[in-house]
Amino acid sequence: MDQNNRSFQFSFVSPVCLLRALFRNFWMIVATALVFAMTTTFALHWFYVPQYQATMTYAVNSRTTSALSSGNLTSTREVAAVLSELVETDLMREGISATDPRLTGFSGTITAEQVGDSNFIVVNVTASTPEEAFLALDALVDVFPAMADYIANRSVLNILQNPTVSSTPSNLVNTTQTAQIAALVGAILMIGLLCFFSVRGETIQTRTGARQMLDAPILASVNREWKNRTLKTILKNTNKQVQVFAPTTSFSYNEQISTICSQLEHEANARGRKVFMFTGVGESEGKSTIAGNVAAALAMKGHNVALVDADLRKPALNRFFEDVYSSEMPLNKMLGRPYSKENLLSCMMRHEQMSLYMLFATSYDSRSAELVSGETMTAVLEQLRVFDFVIVDTPPMGMFPDAEILADKVDASLLVVRQDYTAACDVNDAIDGLRRYKSDFLGVILNDMLETFRDRYGYGNKYGVKYGGRYGYGKYGYGKNPESSQKGEGEVKNG
């Protein structure tokens, strides 16, 4: 599918993924809010200059008319209009500076304004300190009448209100409130930025997006399964793994794993495929959990299953099965030797509760690529074909070549893609890579899917059959078949 033909759609974006991205990067939101708040506080500290205002009121009267006459009001308008233009001139400033040495270099502002249609003129002086504002206004007592006489010699100015100065700045800024607003703005900007990157990251967030963005069929979608569902289990951290054979695992999760099993059963019956490889693009996609659960589910349905942990770089399946594997001949040790049935049987351990045979590595091995590409691995996989199914877990494709090496040794491969984790372009590159090898690529398994609304066609626990206080298929699922288990073991021994 041509990447250029894919246009962005809102159905590709899951609100849950956006919220998860915000929660995961919550520290970035907090850090940005703190940076904005501190930057604003420092800026106010260094650049904020308080301004204090002093006010004086003059009454303008005509020398020849009464105070309430139209001529007096006309004189007032004339004086106010001219003075409002001249108060900021050098002449006025020089006059003020000359009255008091403390006003030398006076840099404040002076304004004059008529009060309505009255004969009052309000003069305001704004300066950086209350003292400077008061002194400048007091100096106007001497300078302003002379200026008025110069402008209109038929008018006389009388002080109606003596100079008053405010004790608080006229441009008062609440530093705390301003810093809080800046922090809120910073947090909103970071939230927007995180949402933008989450959307533009083109990761797989919804089933619709997966169908449109990936060049492969979607075999199944496995929802997020919460390991601990009660306060008691949360405090004790009882459930460390999501296991289909655990009593606390939901019926819906078991059904989704069963869907994958049905796909493999169809491939086995229709095309004779037995060896299936589970891989992912990056680390922590959940491929080992899916592989372990699929193998266990197949075994619980009565099949003889061999589970191979070929991820020798970071083996996880033994931990998934709670460290039940304790062979003295782990897989990496066996692969480092020439193939023999004795070594294979020494490496293989049967699970106590199901017809599942485990071949695990228990520690990191730097020879991983060399071991999985060797003749012993080829012989082991061929010998394991006596089982109904062979499930192989591999390292991530995007990090190591092991999966590509094994793709030539297995029958089919499946790619596990975790929700909102790997970019669609990287997933498509992995898909193209798997299709180049001998094994058939079956499709993609969407893992850890958590969406706003559940699939309305799902059944959930409502239709589950309850056994022993839980929903499932008997004690360990569909039930174990001791006879078929012994038969599988005998077939391996007899080669």
Tab-separated table of C-alpha atoms in Angstrom:
chain	number	residue	atom	x	y	z
A	1	MET	CA	0.000	0.000	0.000
A	2	ASP	CA	1.359	3.366	-1.001
A	3	GLN	CA	2.154	5.458	2.039
A	4	ASN	CA	1.454	8.659	0.123
A	5	ASN	CA	-2.155	7.587	-0.500
A	6	ARG	CA	-2.915	7.296	3.195
A	7	SER	CA	-4.548	10.451	4.464
A	8	PHE	CA	-4.831	11.177	8.163
A	9	GLN	CA	-8.176	10.354	9.756
A	10	PHE	CA	-9.363	10.999	13.282
A	11	SER	CA	-10.438	7.348	13.475
A	12	PHE	CA	-6.709	6.505	13.524
A	13	VAL	CA	-6.316	8.303	16.864
A	14	SER	CA	-7.429	6.833	20.169
A	15	PRO	CA	-8.270	9.272	22.996
A	16	VAL	CA	-6.947	6.651	25.382
A	17	CYS	CA	-3.549	6.785	23.672
A	18	LEU	CA	-3.518	10.563	23.947
A	19	LEU	CA	-4.308	10.362	27.653
A	20	ARG	CA	-1.695	7.649	28.106
A	21	ALA	CA	0.899	9.799	26.316
A	22	LEU	CA	0.056	12.711	28.591
A	23	PHE	CA	0.255	10.522	31.683
A	24	ARG	CA	3.534	8.955	30.535
A	25	ASN	CA	5.021	12.405	29.912
A	26	PHE	CA	3.362	14.135	32.836
A	27	TRP	CA	6.774	15.138	34.145
A	28	MET	CA	7.330	17.141	30.955
A	29	ILE	CA	4.068	19.013	31.491
A	30	VAL	CA	5.030	19.810	35.079
A	31	ALA	CA	8.576	20.787	34.076
A	32	THR	CA	7.312	23.113	31.346
A	33	ALA	CA	4.829	24.728	33.730
A	34	LEU	CA	7.614	25.322	36.280
A	35	VAL	CA	9.946	26.765	33.622
A	36	PHE	CA	7.273	29.181	32.427
A	37	ALA	CA	6.453	30.197	36.007
A	38	MET	CA	10.098	30.733	36.988
A	39	THR	CA	10.917	32.578	33.762
A	40	THR	CA	7.969	34.912	34.305
A	41	THR	CA	8.976	35.510	37.910
A	42	PHE	CA	12.565	36.356	36.955
A	43	ALA	CA	11.396	38.584	34.100
A	44	LEU	CA	9.140	40.538	36.427
A	45	HIS	CA	11.927	40.839	38.964
A	46	TRP	CA	14.437	42.241	36.463
A	47	PHE	CA	12.289	44.174	34.000
A	48	TYR	CA	9.194	45.275	35.897
A	49	VAL	CA	9.355	48.960	36.874
A	50	PRO	CA	6.577	50.147	39.207
A	51	GLN	CA	4.887	53.424	38.315
A	52	TYR	CA	3.409	55.773	40.921
A	53	GLN	CA	0.909	58.472	40.069
A	54	ALA	CA	0.439	61.895	41.670
A	55	THR	CA	-2.651	64.011	40.906
A	56	MET	CA	-3.529	67.686	41.223
A	57	THR	CA	-6.696	69.527	40.164
A	58	TYR	CA	-6.750	73.118	38.865
A	59	ALA	CA	-9.682	75.432	38.303
A	60	VAL	CA	-9.356	77.694	35.278
A	61	ASN	CA	-11.116	81.026	35.539
A	62	SER	CA	-11.327	83.924	33.142
A	63	ARG	CA	-10.096	87.268	34.372
A	64	THR	CA	-13.122	89.085	32.863
A	65	THR	CA	-16.030	86.608	33.187
A	66	SER	CA	-17.756	84.716	35.946
A	67	ALA	CA	-16.857	81.162	36.845
A	68	LEU	CA	-19.940	79.720	35.233
A	69	SER	CA	-19.922	81.741	32.051
A	70	SER	CA	-19.383	80.201	28.611
A	71	GLY	CA	-16.247	82.268	28.240
A	72	ASN	CA	-14.726	80.676	31.297
A	73	LEU	CA	-15.450	77.195	29.927
A	74	THR	CA	-13.970	78.202	26.603
A	75	SER	CA	-10.794	79.348	28.352
A	76	THR	CA	-10.636	76.054	30.190
A	77	ARG	CA	-10.850	74.081	26.961
A	78	GLU	CA	-8.177	76.238	25.395
A	79	VAL	CA	-5.800	75.879	28.329
A	80	ALA	CA	-6.400	72.113	28.689
A	81	ALA	CA	-5.968	71.452	24.983
A	82	VAL	CA	-2.717	73.375	24.745
A	83	LEU	CA	-1.282	72.210	28.047
A	84	SER	CA	-1.982	68.560	27.223
A	85	GLU	CA	0.312	68.997	24.233
A	86	LEU	CA	2.990	71.020	25.989
A	87	VAL	CA	3.365	69.189	29.287
A	88	GLU	CA	5.638	66.627	27.613
A	89	THR	CA	7.849	69.224	25.963
A	90	ASP	CA	11.415	69.979	27.031
A	91	LEU	CA	10.288	73.411	28.223
A	92	MET	CA	8.043	71.899	30.881
A	93	ARG	CA	10.656	69.327	31.918
A	94	GLU	CA	13.360	71.949	32.192
A	95	GLY	CA	11.069	74.030	34.341
A	96	ILE	CA	10.386	71.098	36.651
A	97	SER	CA	14.049	70.024	36.868
A	98	ALA	CA	15.089	73.585	37.754
A	99	THR	CA	12.848	73.739	40.825
A	100	ASP	CA	14.510	70.879	42.751
A	101	PRO	CA	17.929	69.150	42.372
A	102	ARG	CA	16.242	65.839	43.112
A	103	LEU	CA	14.290	66.182	39.883
A	104	THR	CA	17.367	66.453	37.685
A	105	GLY	CA	16.926	64.095	34.750
A	106	PHE	CA	13.226	63.702	35.456
A	107	SER	CA	11.899	60.933	33.128
A	108	GLY	CA	8.294	60.598	34.232
A	109	THR	CA	5.201	61.432	32.216
A	110	ILE	CA	2.859	64.396	32.639
A	111	THR	CA	-0.678	64.616	31.315
A	112	ALA	CA	-3.370	67.321	31.555
A	113	GLU	CA	-7.050	66.635	30.922
A	114	GLN	CA	-10.208	68.698	31.237
A	115	VAL	CA	-12.954	67.152	33.405
A	116	GLY	CA	-16.022	66.967	31.167
A	117	ASP	CA	-17.386	70.415	30.248
A	118	SER	CA	-16.288	71.932	33.558
A	119	ASN	CA	-13.532	74.450	34.163
A	120	PHE	CA	-11.396	71.852	36.003
A	121	ILE	CA	-8.105	70.491	34.719
A	122	VAL	CA	-6.630	67.326	36.240
A	123	VAL	CA	-2.850	67.040	35.981
A	124	ASN	CA	-1.267	63.616	36.464
A	125	VAL	CA	2.417	62.893	36.963
A	126	THR	CA	3.693	59.302	36.709
A	127	ALA	CA	7.185	58.406	37.975
A	128	SER	CA	9.132	55.375	39.162
A	129	THR	CA	8.945	56.368	42.840
A	130	PRO	CA	6.229	58.061	44.921
A	131	GLU	CA	8.703	60.748	45.994
A	132	GLU	CA	9.629	61.679	42.427
A	133	ALA	CA	5.981	61.819	41.371
A	134	PHE	CA	5.076	64.074	44.299
A	135	LEU	CA	8.058	66.414	43.820
A	136	ALA	CA	7.337	66.763	40.095
A	137	LEU	CA	3.705	67.606	40.745
A	138	ASP	CA	4.662	70.014	43.498
A	139	ALA	CA	7.061	71.720	41.082
A	140	LEU	CA	4.160	72.227	38.702
A	141	VAL	CA	2.575	74.529	41.290
A	142	ASP	CA	5.160	77.120	40.252
A	143	VAL	CA	5.684	76.150	36.622
A	144	PHE	CA	2.127	75.440	35.523
A	145	PRO	CA	0.519	78.867	36.277
A	146	ALA	CA	3.327	80.613	34.414
A	147	MET	CA	2.824	78.268	31.501
A	148	ALA	CA	-0.916	78.933	31.584
A	149	ASP	CA	-0.360	82.695	31.611
A	150	TYR	CA	2.007	82.257	28.656
A	151	ILE	CA	-0.659	80.319	26.769
A	152	ALA	CA	-3.742	82.360	27.697
A	153	ASN	CA	-3.084	85.597	29.535
A	154	ARG	CA	-6.804	86.144	30.103
A	155	SER	CA	-7.012	82.969	32.269
A	156	VAL	CA	-5.996	82.339	35.834
A	157	LEU	CA	-5.294	78.917	37.414
A	158	ASN	CA	-6.256	78.186	40.985
A	159	ILE	CA	-5.393	74.998	42.885
A	160	LEU	CA	-8.589	73.175	43.647
A	161	GLN	CA	-6.997	70.019	45.083
A	162	ASN	CA	-3.495	69.794	46.505
A	163	PRO	CA	-1.067	67.144	45.147
A	164	THR	CA	-1.866	63.577	46.201
A	165	VAL	CA	0.192	60.492	45.466
A	166	SER	CA	-0.790	56.832	45.598
A	167	SER	CA	1.136	54.492	47.885
A	168	THR	CA	0.660	51.574	45.482
A	169	PRO	CA	1.909	51.431	41.893
A	170	SER	CA	-0.613	52.309	39.206
A	171	ASN	CA	0.711	49.373	37.157
A	172	LEU	CA	0.631	46.915	40.037
A	173	VAL	CA	1.360	43.335	38.952
A	174	ASN	CA	0.412	40.330	41.072
A	175	THR	CA	3.586	38.262	40.709
A	176	THR	CA	2.053	35.074	42.098
A	177	GLN	CA	-1.025	35.238	39.903
A	178	THR	CA	1.021	36.100	36.829
A	179	ALA	CA	3.372	33.165	37.475
A	180	GLN	CA	0.370	30.845	37.872
A	181	ILE	CA	-1.096	32.030	34.573
A	182	ALA	CA	2.289	31.531	32.893
A	183	ALA	CA	2.509	28.008	34.345
A	184	LEU	CA	-0.981	27.214	33.012
A	185	VAL	CA	-0.044	28.545	29.571
A	186	GLY	CA	3.152	26.466	29.580
A	187	ALA	CA	1.278	23.321	30.609
A	188	ILE	CA	-1.346	23.839	27.882
A	189	LEU	CA	1.353	24.375	25.256
A	190	MET	CA	3.172	21.189	26.285
A	191	ILE	CA	-0.088	19.214	26.317
A	192	GLY	CA	-0.790	20.434	22.803
A	193	LEU	CA	2.725	19.555	21.707
A	194	LEU	CA	2.519	16.045	23.174
A	195	CYS	CA	-0.838	15.453	21.508
A	196	PHE	CA	0.584	16.684	18.208
A	197	PHE	CA	3.546	14.308	18.370
A	198	SER	CA	1.273	11.453	19.473
A	199	VAL	CA	-0.933	12.012	16.434
A	200	ARG	CA	1.875	12.648	13.973
A	201	GLY	CA	3.900	9.707	15.255
A	202	GLU	CA	1.696	7.473	13.067
A	203	THR	CA	1.700	4.617	15.538
A	204	ILE	CA	-1.031	1.997	15.559
A	205	GLN	CA	-3.683	3.245	17.975
A	206	THR	CA	-6.954	1.809	16.685
A	207	ARG	CA	-8.123	-1.201	14.695
A	208	THR	CA	-9.288	1.119	11.924
A	209	GLY	CA	-5.879	2.726	11.762
A	210	ALA	CA	-4.190	-0.675	11.691
A	211	ARG	CA	-6.307	-1.839	8.762
A	212	GLN	CA	-5.561	1.320	6.803
A	213	MET	CA	-1.908	1.861	7.707
A	214	LEU	CA	-0.468	-1.664	7.690
A	215	ASP	CA	0.333	-3.739	4.620
A	216	ALA	CA	-0.870	-6.982	6.210
A	217	PRO	CA	-4.067	-8.606	7.471
A	218	ILE	CA	-5.010	-8.232	11.137
A	219	LEU	CA	-5.268	-11.739	12.558
A	220	ALA	CA	-6.447	-10.772	16.027
A	221	SER	CA	-6.673	-7.926	18.475
A	222	VAL	CA	-5.698	-8.616	22.087
A	223	ASN	CA	-6.982	-6.065	24.576
A	224	ARG	CA	-5.158	-4.778	27.618
A	225	GLU	CA	-5.411	-7.281	30.443
A	226	TRP	CA	-4.992	-5.856	33.925
A	227	LYS	CA	-2.762	-8.103	35.984
A	228	ASN	CA	-4.265	-7.121	39.317
A	229	ARG	CA	-8.005	-6.495	39.504
A	230	THR	CA	-8.538	-6.085	43.260
A	231	LEU	CA	-6.938	-3.914	45.920
A	232	LYS	CA	-5.563	-7.016	47.634
A	233	THR	CA	-3.797	-8.274	44.516
A	234	ILE	CA	-2.521	-4.785	43.732
A	235	LEU	CA	-0.949	-4.425	47.178
A	236	LYS	CA	0.544	-7.918	47.073
A	237	ASN	CA	1.371	-7.763	43.352
A	238	THR	CA	0.036	-11.307	43.115
A	239	ASN	CA	-0.197	-11.565	39.333
A	240	LYS	CA	3.157	-10.841	37.751
A	241	GLN	CA	2.273	-12.295	34.338
A	242	VAL	CA	-0.832	-12.394	32.169
A	243	GLN	CA	-1.482	-16.140	31.753
A	244	VAL	CA	-4.449	-17.850	30.133
A	245	PHE	CA	-4.201	-20.630	32.708
A	246	ALA	CA	-4.320	-18.242	35.673
A	247	PRO	CA	-7.678	-18.098	37.514
A	248	THR	CA	-7.713	-14.281	37.503
A	249	THR	CA	-7.357	-13.881	33.733
A	250	SER	CA	-10.543	-12.572	32.121
A	251	PHE	CA	-12.660	-14.678	29.804
A	252	SER	CA	-12.436	-12.028	27.072
A	253	TYR	CA	-8.636	-12.225	27.084
A	254	ASN	CA	-8.775	-16.023	26.845
A	255	GLU	CA	-11.185	-15.718	23.924
A	256	GLN	CA	-8.813	-13.388	22.077
A	257	ILE	CA	-5.926	-15.822	22.539
A	258	SER	CA	-8.246	-18.600	21.416
A	259	THR	CA	-8.860	-16.658	18.202
A	260	ILE	CA	-5.142	-16.820	17.442
A	261	CYS	CA	-5.115	-20.520	18.242
A	262	SER	CA	-7.943	-21.067	15.770
A	263	GLN	CA	-5.898	-19.347	13.082
A	264	LEU	CA	-2.962	-21.668	13.757
A	265	GLU	CA	-5.196	-24.720	13.818
A	266	HIS	CA	-6.601	-23.736	10.444
A	267	GLU	CA	-3.085	-23.334	9.037
A	268	ALA	CA	-2.111	-26.744	10.421
A	269	ASN	CA	-5.185	-28.534	9.067
A	270	ALA	CA	-5.377	-26.773	5.703
A	271	ARG	CA	-1.713	-26.362	4.834
A	272	GLY	CA	0.165	-28.701	7.148
A	273	ARG	CA	2.065	-25.943	8.927
A	274	LYS	CA	3.379	-26.730	12.377
A	275	VAL	CA	6.257	-24.375	13.234
A	276	PHE	CA	5.113	-20.798	13.904
A	277	MET	CA	7.363	-17.890	14.771
A	278	PHE	CA	6.220	-14.952	16.899
A	279	THR	CA	8.255	-11.776	16.620
A	280	GLY	CA	7.951	-8.019	17.016
A	281	VAL	CA	9.549	-4.866	15.704
A	282	GLY	CA	10.845	-3.414	18.963
A	283	GLU	CA	11.348	-4.361	22.562
A	284	SER	CA	8.380	-4.722	24.929
A	285	GLU	CA	5.828	-5.388	22.189
A	286	GLY	CA	4.484	-8.315	24.233
A	287	LYS	CA	5.478	-11.050	21.766
A	288	SER	CA	6.766	-13.400	24.485
A	289	THR	CA	3.517	-13.095	26.433
A	290	ILE	CA	1.460	-13.765	23.317
A	291	ALA	CA	3.679	-16.703	22.299
A	292	GLY	CA	3.539	-18.242	25.784
A	293	ASN	CA	-0.220	-17.844	26.063
A	294	VAL	CA	-0.885	-19.213	22.570
A	295	ALA	CA	1.287	-22.255	23.306
A	296	ALA	CA	-0.455	-22.801	26.652
A	297	ALA	CA	-3.919	-22.354	25.122
A	298	LEU	CA	-3.149	-24.890	22.379
A	299	ALA	CA	-1.880	-27.333	24.995
A	300	MET	CA	-5.012	-26.818	27.100
A	301	LYS	CA	-7.079	-27.734	24.039
A	302	GLY	CA	-5.372	-31.132	23.965
A	303	HIS	CA	-2.602	-30.486	21.441
A	304	ASN	CA	0.995	-31.502	21.999
A	305	VAL	CA	2.929	-28.244	21.849
A	306	ALA	CA	6.618	-27.432	21.933
A	307	LEU	CA	7.505	-23.886	23.003
A	308	VAL	CA	10.967	-22.655	22.003
A	309	ASP	CA	12.412	-19.492	23.514
A	310	ALA	CA	14.794	-18.551	20.705
A	311	ASP	CA	15.245	-15.058	22.158
A	312	LEU	CA	18.675	-15.906	23.532
A	313	ARG	CA	19.516	-12.251	24.036
A	314	LYS	CA	16.742	-11.627	26.544
A	315	PRO	CA	14.896	-14.860	27.344
A	316	ALA	CA	11.556	-14.174	28.973
A	317	LEU	CA	9.449	-17.330	28.700
A	318	ASN	CA	10.913	-19.021	31.771
A	319	ARG	CA	9.925	-15.967	33.796
A	320	PHE	CA	6.511	-16.061	32.132
A	321	PHE	CA	6.033	-19.624	33.419
A	322	GLU	CA	7.262	-18.560	36.880
A	323	ASP	CA	10.697	-20.181	36.570
A	324	VAL	CA	9.425	-23.744	36.324
A	325	TYR	CA	12.086	-24.598	33.732
A	326	SER	CA	15.187	-25.976	35.447
A	327	SER	CA	16.981	-28.148	32.909
A	328	GLU	CA	20.754	-28.518	33.153
A	329	MET	CA	20.815	-28.323	29.356
A	330	PRO	CA	19.151	-24.992	28.484
A	331	LEU	CA	18.505	-24.179	24.854
A	332	ASN	CA	21.541	-21.962	24.283
A	333	LYS	CA	23.830	-24.626	25.754
A	334	MET	CA	22.274	-27.327	23.578
A	335	LEU	CA	22.541	-25.184	20.423
A	336	GLY	CA	26.235	-24.693	21.102
A	337	ARG	CA	26.814	-28.440	20.685
A	338	PRO	CA	26.301	-30.857	17.784
A	339	TYR	CA	22.722	-32.082	17.579
A	340	SER	CA	21.777	-35.266	19.384
A	341	LYS	CA	18.466	-36.658	20.590
A	342	GLU	CA	19.899	-37.062	24.061
A	343	ASN	CA	20.695	-33.344	24.267
A	344	LEU	CA	17.251	-32.474	22.906
A	345	LEU	CA	15.502	-34.641	25.501
A	346	SER	CA	17.711	-33.199	28.238
A	347	CYS	CA	16.791	-29.679	27.157
A	348	MET	CA	13.069	-30.377	26.922
A	349	MET	CA	10.867	-30.180	30.019
A	350	ARG	CA	7.169	-30.907	30.204
A	351	HIS	CA	4.854	-28.546	32.038
A	352	GLU	CA	3.266	-30.240	35.028
A	353	GLN	CA	-0.286	-29.206	34.210
A	354	MET	CA	-0.564	-29.420	30.408
A	355	SER	CA	0.912	-31.121	27.369
A	356	LEU	CA	3.370	-28.287	26.824
A	357	TYR	CA	7.076	-29.010	26.311
A	358	MET	CA	9.478	-26.193	27.035
A	359	LEU	CA	12.863	-25.517	25.463
A	360	PHE	CA	14.080	-22.348	27.119
A	361	ALA	CA	17.225	-20.316	27.483
A	362	THR	CA	17.684	-19.050	31.010
A	363	SER	CA	20.368	-16.398	30.555
A	364	TYR	CA	21.763	-13.978	28.003
A	365	ASP	CA	24.019	-15.449	25.314
A	366	SER	CA	26.065	-13.166	23.080
A	367	ARG	CA	26.301	-15.908	20.426
A	368	SER	CA	22.589	-15.665	19.706
A	369	ALA	CA	22.743	-15.051	15.948
A	370	GLU	CA	25.410	-17.724	15.538
A	371	LEU	CA	23.432	-20.303	17.528
A	372	VAL	CA	20.055	-19.804	15.837
A	373	SER	CA	21.655	-19.927	12.384
A	374	GLY	CA	23.541	-23.157	13.110
A	375	GLU	CA	22.733	-26.656	11.969
A	376	THR	CA	21.710	-27.708	15.475
A	377	MET	CA	18.807	-25.263	15.484
A	378	THR	CA	17.695	-26.547	12.075
A	379	ALA	CA	17.826	-30.137	13.308
A	380	VAL	CA	15.967	-29.264	16.517
A	381	LEU	CA	13.098	-27.605	14.646
A	382	GLU	CA	12.858	-30.538	12.260
A	383	GLN	CA	12.763	-33.030	15.127
A	384	LEU	CA	10.097	-30.998	16.939
A	385	ARG	CA	7.735	-31.450	14.003
A	386	VAL	CA	6.506	-34.608	15.723
A	387	PHE	CA	4.477	-32.226	17.893
A	388	ASP	CA	1.147	-30.817	16.774
A	389	PHE	CA	2.480	-27.264	17.088
A	390	VAL	CA	5.881	-25.663	17.595
A	391	ILE	CA	5.797	-22.054	18.841
A	392	VAL	CA	9.044	-20.101	18.490
A	393	ASP	CA	9.685	-16.795	20.259
A	394	THR	CA	12.399	-14.584	18.730
A	395	PRO	CA	14.193	-11.295	19.459
A	396	PRO	CA	12.760	-8.075	17.985
A	397	MET	CA	13.313	-7.700	14.254
A	398	GLY	CA	14.109	-4.023	14.493
A	399	MET	CA	17.061	-4.665	16.798
A	400	PHE	CA	18.627	-8.022	15.873
A	401	PRO	CA	18.843	-10.322	12.822
A	402	ASP	CA	17.813	-13.489	14.695
A	403	ALA	CA	14.165	-13.378	13.606
A	404	GLU	CA	15.135	-13.028	9.954
A	405	ILE	CA	17.460	-16.000	10.290
A	406	LEU	CA	14.705	-18.115	11.831
A	407	ALA	CA	12.189	-16.985	9.187
A	408	ASP	CA	13.915	-19.395	6.788
A	409	LYS	CA	13.581	-22.309	9.238
A	410	VAL	CA	9.918	-22.057	10.281
A	411	ASP	CA	6.674	-22.617	8.399
A	412	ALA	CA	4.966	-19.308	9.133
A	413	SER	CA	5.542	-16.090	11.028
A	414	LEU	CA	3.323	-13.669	12.936
A	415	LEU	CA	4.151	-10.103	13.926
A	416	VAL	CA	3.024	-8.744	17.301
A	417	VAL	CA	2.380	-4.979	17.272
A	418	ARG	CA	1.709	-3.144	20.505
A	419	GLN	CA	-0.749	-0.256	20.544
A	420	ASP	CA	0.801	3.215	20.222
A	421	TYR	CA	4.330	1.861	20.396
A	422	THR	CA	5.967	1.460	16.977
A	423	ALA	CA	5.534	3.677	13.922
A	424	ALA	CA	3.486	2.141	11.121
A	425	CYS	CA	6.332	2.661	8.629
A	426	ASP	CA	8.663	0.532	10.798
A	427	VAL	CA	6.008	-2.165	11.115
A	428	ASN	CA	5.564	-2.212	7.333
A	429	ASP	CA	9.329	-2.520	6.872
A	430	ALA	CA	9.286	-5.567	9.165
A	431	ILE	CA	6.352	-7.026	7.240
A	432	ASP	CA	8.209	-6.593	3.950
A	433	GLY	CA	11.248	-8.256	5.523
A	434	LEU	CA	9.290	-11.302	6.711
A	435	ARG	CA	7.753	-11.751	3.288
A	436	ARG	CA	11.182	-12.116	1.684
A	437	TYR	CA	11.932	-15.414	3.429
A	438	LYS	CA	10.807	-18.999	2.914
A	439	SER	CA	8.208	-18.996	5.654
A	440	ASP	CA	4.766	-17.556	4.972
A	441	PHE	CA	3.844	-14.364	6.758
A	442	LEU	CA	0.349	-14.815	8.195
A	443	GLY	CA	-0.381	-11.337	9.519
A	444	VAL	CA	-0.334	-8.977	12.482
A	445	ILE	CA	-1.552	-9.440	16.053
A	446	LEU	CA	-2.539	-6.167	17.703
A	447	ASN	CA	-1.525	-6.342	21.343
A	448	ASP	CA	-2.268	-4.372	24.500
A	449	MET	CA	-5.176	-2.610	22.822
A	450	LEU	CA	-6.979	-0.194	25.103
A	451	GLU	CA	-9.721	1.860	23.473
A	452	THR	CA	-12.444	4.208	24.649
A	453	PHE	CA	-15.289	1.843	23.818
A	454	ARG	CA	-15.197	-1.924	23.858
A	455	ASP	CA	-16.052	-3.822	20.725
A	456	ARG	CA	-19.832	-4.048	20.821
A	457	TYR	CA	-19.690	-7.467	19.217
A	458	GLY	CA	-17.536	-8.960	21.981
A	459	TYR	CA	-19.114	-11.319	24.459
A	460	GLY	CA	-17.057	-10.520	27.540
A	461	ASN	CA	-17.548	-12.624	30.646
A	462	LYS	CA	-21.293	-12.856	30.236
A	463	TYR	CA	-21.162	-16.015	28.158
A	464	GLY	CA	-18.228	-17.610	29.956
A	465	VAL	CA	-18.669	-20.936	31.714
A	466	LYS	CA	-17.757	-20.672	35.354
A	467	TYR	CA	-15.553	-23.360	36.894
A	468	GLY	CA	-14.108	-23.220	40.383
A	469	GLY	CA	-14.929	-19.567	40.974
A	470	ARG	CA	-13.616	-18.326	37.637
A	471	TYR	CA	-14.529	-18.268	33.968
A	472	GLY	CA	-12.674	-20.711	31.781
A	473	TYR	CA	-12.568	-24.208	30.343
A	474	GLY	CA	-12.090	-26.507	33.315
A	475	LYS	CA	-9.233	-26.314	35.748
A	476	TYR	CA	-6.613	-25.370	33.182
A	477	GLY	CA	-8.766	-24.377	30.245
A	478	TYR	CA	-10.068	-26.962	27.841
A	479	GLY	CA	-8.596	-29.691	30.016
A	480	LYS	CA	-5.487	-31.788	29.693
A	481	ASN	CA	-5.201	-35.095	27.919
A	482	PRO	CA	-2.697	-37.322	29.737
A	483	GLU	CA	-2.797	-39.942	27.033
A	484	SER	CA	-2.033	-37.539	24.231
A	485	SER	CA	0.673	-35.948	26.392
A	486	GLN	CA	2.402	-39.276	26.912
A	487	LYS	CA	2.007	-40.039	23.248
A	488	GLY	CA	3.756	-36.849	22.300
A	489	GLU	CA	6.599	-37.596	24.666
A	490	GLY	CA	6.939	-41.093	23.265
A	491	GLU	CA	7.066	-39.853	19.718
A	492	VAL	CA	9.976	-37.587	20.566
A	493	LYS	CA	11.838	-40.392	22.250
A	494	ASN	CA	11.361	-42.746	19.364
A	495	GLY	CA	12.338	-40.058	16.882
